[in-house]
Amino acid sequence: QEQLVESGGGLVQAGGSLRLSCAASQRAFSNYAMSWFRQAPGKEREFVAAISWSGGSTWYGDSVKGRFTISRDNARKTVYLQMNSLKPEDTAAYYCAADPYGGGDPDTWQYDYWGQGTQVTVSS
C-alpha cells in the first residue's frame, strides 16, 4: 500500500518561512488528490490546503490563504507546502493525506493514506 513521508519541519521565528515535503511510494501517486492538515496539542485536526491530481486546482483554509502555497511534482511523487509569513498560531504537527479517487471539491474526499507528521514550531 501507499506510504507517505513528511519532512521539512523545524523551529522558526515569526515571519519566517518553511517548505514541507511529502513523498509517496507508489507510481499511482499521479492519480491522487492530496491535502495537508495540521493538529496542535489539545486541538482538533485542521484543514490547511489541497491540490487536485493534476495540480490544476488548489484550495486553502481561511487561516493560511495568502501565506501558504501547495504544489506537486508528479515525476518526483512529492507534494509540497510552502509556508511564508509564519505566525505562532501555525505551530502544529503537519500531516499529508491522499485520496486515491479524489475529484471535485475536497469537501467530498476520503483519505486512505496518511503520513507520520512533521513538527512546525513558530516562536514569537
GROMACS .gro file of C-alpha atoms in nm:
model
  124
    1GLN     CA    1   0.000   0.000   0.000
    2GLU     CA    2   0.091   0.365  -0.029
    3GLN     CA    3   0.326   0.522   0.225
    4LEU     CA    4   0.358   0.898   0.276
    5VAL     CA    5   0.660   1.054   0.448
    6GLU     CA    6   0.666   1.420   0.552
    7SER     CA    7   0.980   1.624   0.607
    8GLY     CA    8   1.094   1.985   0.636
    9GLY     CA    9   0.952   2.087   0.972
   10GLY     CA   10   1.151   2.275   1.231
   11LEU     CA   11   1.176   2.579   1.458
   12VAL     CA   12   1.146   2.926   1.304
   13GLN     CA   13   1.077   3.279   1.425
   14ALA     CA   14   0.752   3.456   1.345
   15GLY     CA   15   0.765   3.599   0.994
   16GLY     CA   16   0.994   3.324   0.868
   17SER     CA   17   0.938   3.053   0.608
   18LEU     CA   18   0.950   2.676   0.578
   19ARG     CA   19   0.883   2.432   0.295
   20LEU     CA   20   0.734   2.095   0.384
   21SER     CA   21   0.760   1.791   0.158
   22CYS     CA   22   0.551   1.476   0.140
   23ALA     CA   23   0.700   1.188  -0.059
   24ALA     CA   24   0.486   0.898  -0.183
   25SER     CA   25   0.600   0.544  -0.257
   26GLN     CA   26   0.367   0.435  -0.540
   27ARG     CA   27   0.363   0.531  -0.907
   28ALA     CA   28  -0.014   0.577  -0.878
   29PHE     CA   29   0.061   0.897  -0.681
   30SER     CA   30  -0.004   1.088  -1.003
   31ASN     CA   31  -0.375   0.999  -0.969
   32TYR     CA   32  -0.407   1.100  -0.603
   33ALA     CA   33  -0.578   1.407  -0.470
   34MET     CA   34  -0.355   1.538  -0.189
   35SER     CA   35  -0.411   1.751   0.119
   36TRP     CA   36  -0.222   1.896   0.414
   37PHE     CA   37  -0.371   1.901   0.764
   38ARG     CA   38  -0.232   2.019   1.095
   39GLN     CA   39  -0.303   1.948   1.459
   40ALA     CA   40  -0.183   2.127   1.772
   41PRO     CA   41  -0.194   1.969   2.120
   42GLY     CA   42  -0.547   1.977   2.259
   43LYS     CA   43  -0.689   2.098   1.925
   44GLU     CA   44  -0.888   1.926   1.653
   45ARG     CA   45  -0.728   1.846   1.320
   46GLU     CA   46  -0.749   2.144   1.084
   47PHE     CA   47  -0.758   2.151   0.705
   48VAL     CA   48  -0.469   2.352   0.559
   49ALA     CA   49  -0.454   2.303   0.181
   50ALA     CA   50  -0.545   2.064  -0.100
   51ILE     CA   51  -0.443   2.003  -0.460
   52SER     CA   52  -0.607   1.806  -0.741
   53TRP     CA   53  -0.440   1.509  -0.907
   54SER     CA   54  -0.321   1.724  -1.197
   55GLY     CA   55  -0.216   2.021  -0.986
   56GLY     CA   56  -0.462   2.235  -1.179
   57SER     CA   57  -0.680   2.320  -0.878
   58THR     CA   58  -0.585   2.422  -0.524
   59TRP     CA   59  -0.780   2.502  -0.207
   60TYR     CA   60  -0.675   2.666   0.121
   61GLY     CA   61  -0.808   2.705   0.470
   62ASP     CA   62  -0.901   3.062   0.559
   63SER     CA   63  -0.626   3.092   0.819
   64VAL     CA   64  -0.346   3.031   0.565
   65LYS     CA   65  -0.476   3.197   0.247
   66GLY     CA   66  -0.220   3.433   0.101
   67ARG     CA   67   0.062   3.285   0.310
   68PHE     CA   68   0.083   2.915   0.217
   69THR     CA   69   0.115   2.755  -0.128
   70ILE     CA   70   0.058   2.388  -0.210
   71SER     CA   71   0.218   2.233  -0.519
   72ARG     CA   72   0.312   1.892  -0.653
   73ASP     CA   73   0.571   1.726  -0.874
   74ASN     CA   74   0.423   1.402  -1.002
   75ALA     CA   75   0.751   1.294  -1.160
   76ARG     CA   76   0.911   1.306  -0.813
   77LYS     CA   77   0.594   1.172  -0.643
   78THR     CA   78   0.608   1.463  -0.400
   79VAL     CA   79   0.368   1.729  -0.275
   80TYR     CA   80   0.497   2.050  -0.115
   81LEU     CA   81   0.367   2.312   0.123
   82GLN     CA   82   0.548   2.645   0.108
   83MET     CA   83   0.475   2.838   0.428
   84ASN     CA   84   0.557   3.210   0.441
   85SER     CA   85   0.491   3.480   0.699
   86LEU     CA   86   0.463   3.218   0.970
   87LYS     CA   87   0.279   3.300   1.291
   88PRO     CA   88   0.295   3.138   1.636
   89GLU     CA   89  -0.058   3.006   1.579
   90ASP     CA   90   0.080   2.799   1.288
   91THR     CA   91   0.263   2.581   1.542
   92ALA     CA   92   0.138   2.224   1.496
   93ALA     CA   93   0.218   1.880   1.364
   94TYR     CA   94   0.159   1.882   0.989
   95TYR     CA   95   0.030   1.575   0.806
   96CYS     CA   96  -0.018   1.497   0.438
   97ALA     CA   97  -0.302   1.274   0.324
   98ALA     CA   98  -0.408   1.111  -0.003
   99ASP     CA   99  -0.741   1.027  -0.161
  100PRO     CA  100  -0.671   0.781  -0.445
  101TYR     CA  101  -1.002   0.866  -0.615
  102GLY     CA  102  -1.039   1.232  -0.529
  103GLY     CA  103  -1.225   1.454  -0.768
  104GLY     CA  104  -1.430   1.767  -0.746
  105ASP     CA  105  -1.424   1.960  -0.420
  106PRO     CA  106  -1.206   1.838  -0.129
  107ASP     CA  107  -1.512   1.850   0.096
  108THR     CA  108  -1.603   1.514  -0.063
  109TRP     CA  109  -1.261   1.350  -0.040
  110GLN     CA  110  -1.192   1.046   0.176
  111TYR     CA  111  -0.831   0.991   0.274
  112ASP     CA  112  -0.697   0.637   0.262
  113TYR     CA  113  -0.333   0.724   0.337
  114TRP     CA  114  -0.169   0.948   0.598
  115GLY     CA  115   0.189   1.042   0.672
  116GLN     CA  116   0.355   1.029   1.013
  117GLY     CA  117   0.365   1.406   1.054
  118THR     CA  118   0.636   1.671   1.079
  119GLN     CA  119   0.651   1.928   1.359
  120VAL     CA  120   0.646   2.301   1.287
  121THR     CA  121   0.715   2.538   1.576
  122VAL     CA  122   0.696   2.916   1.531
  123SER     CA  123   0.840   3.131   1.810
  124SER     CA  124   0.744   3.490   1.888
   0.00000   0.00000   0.00000
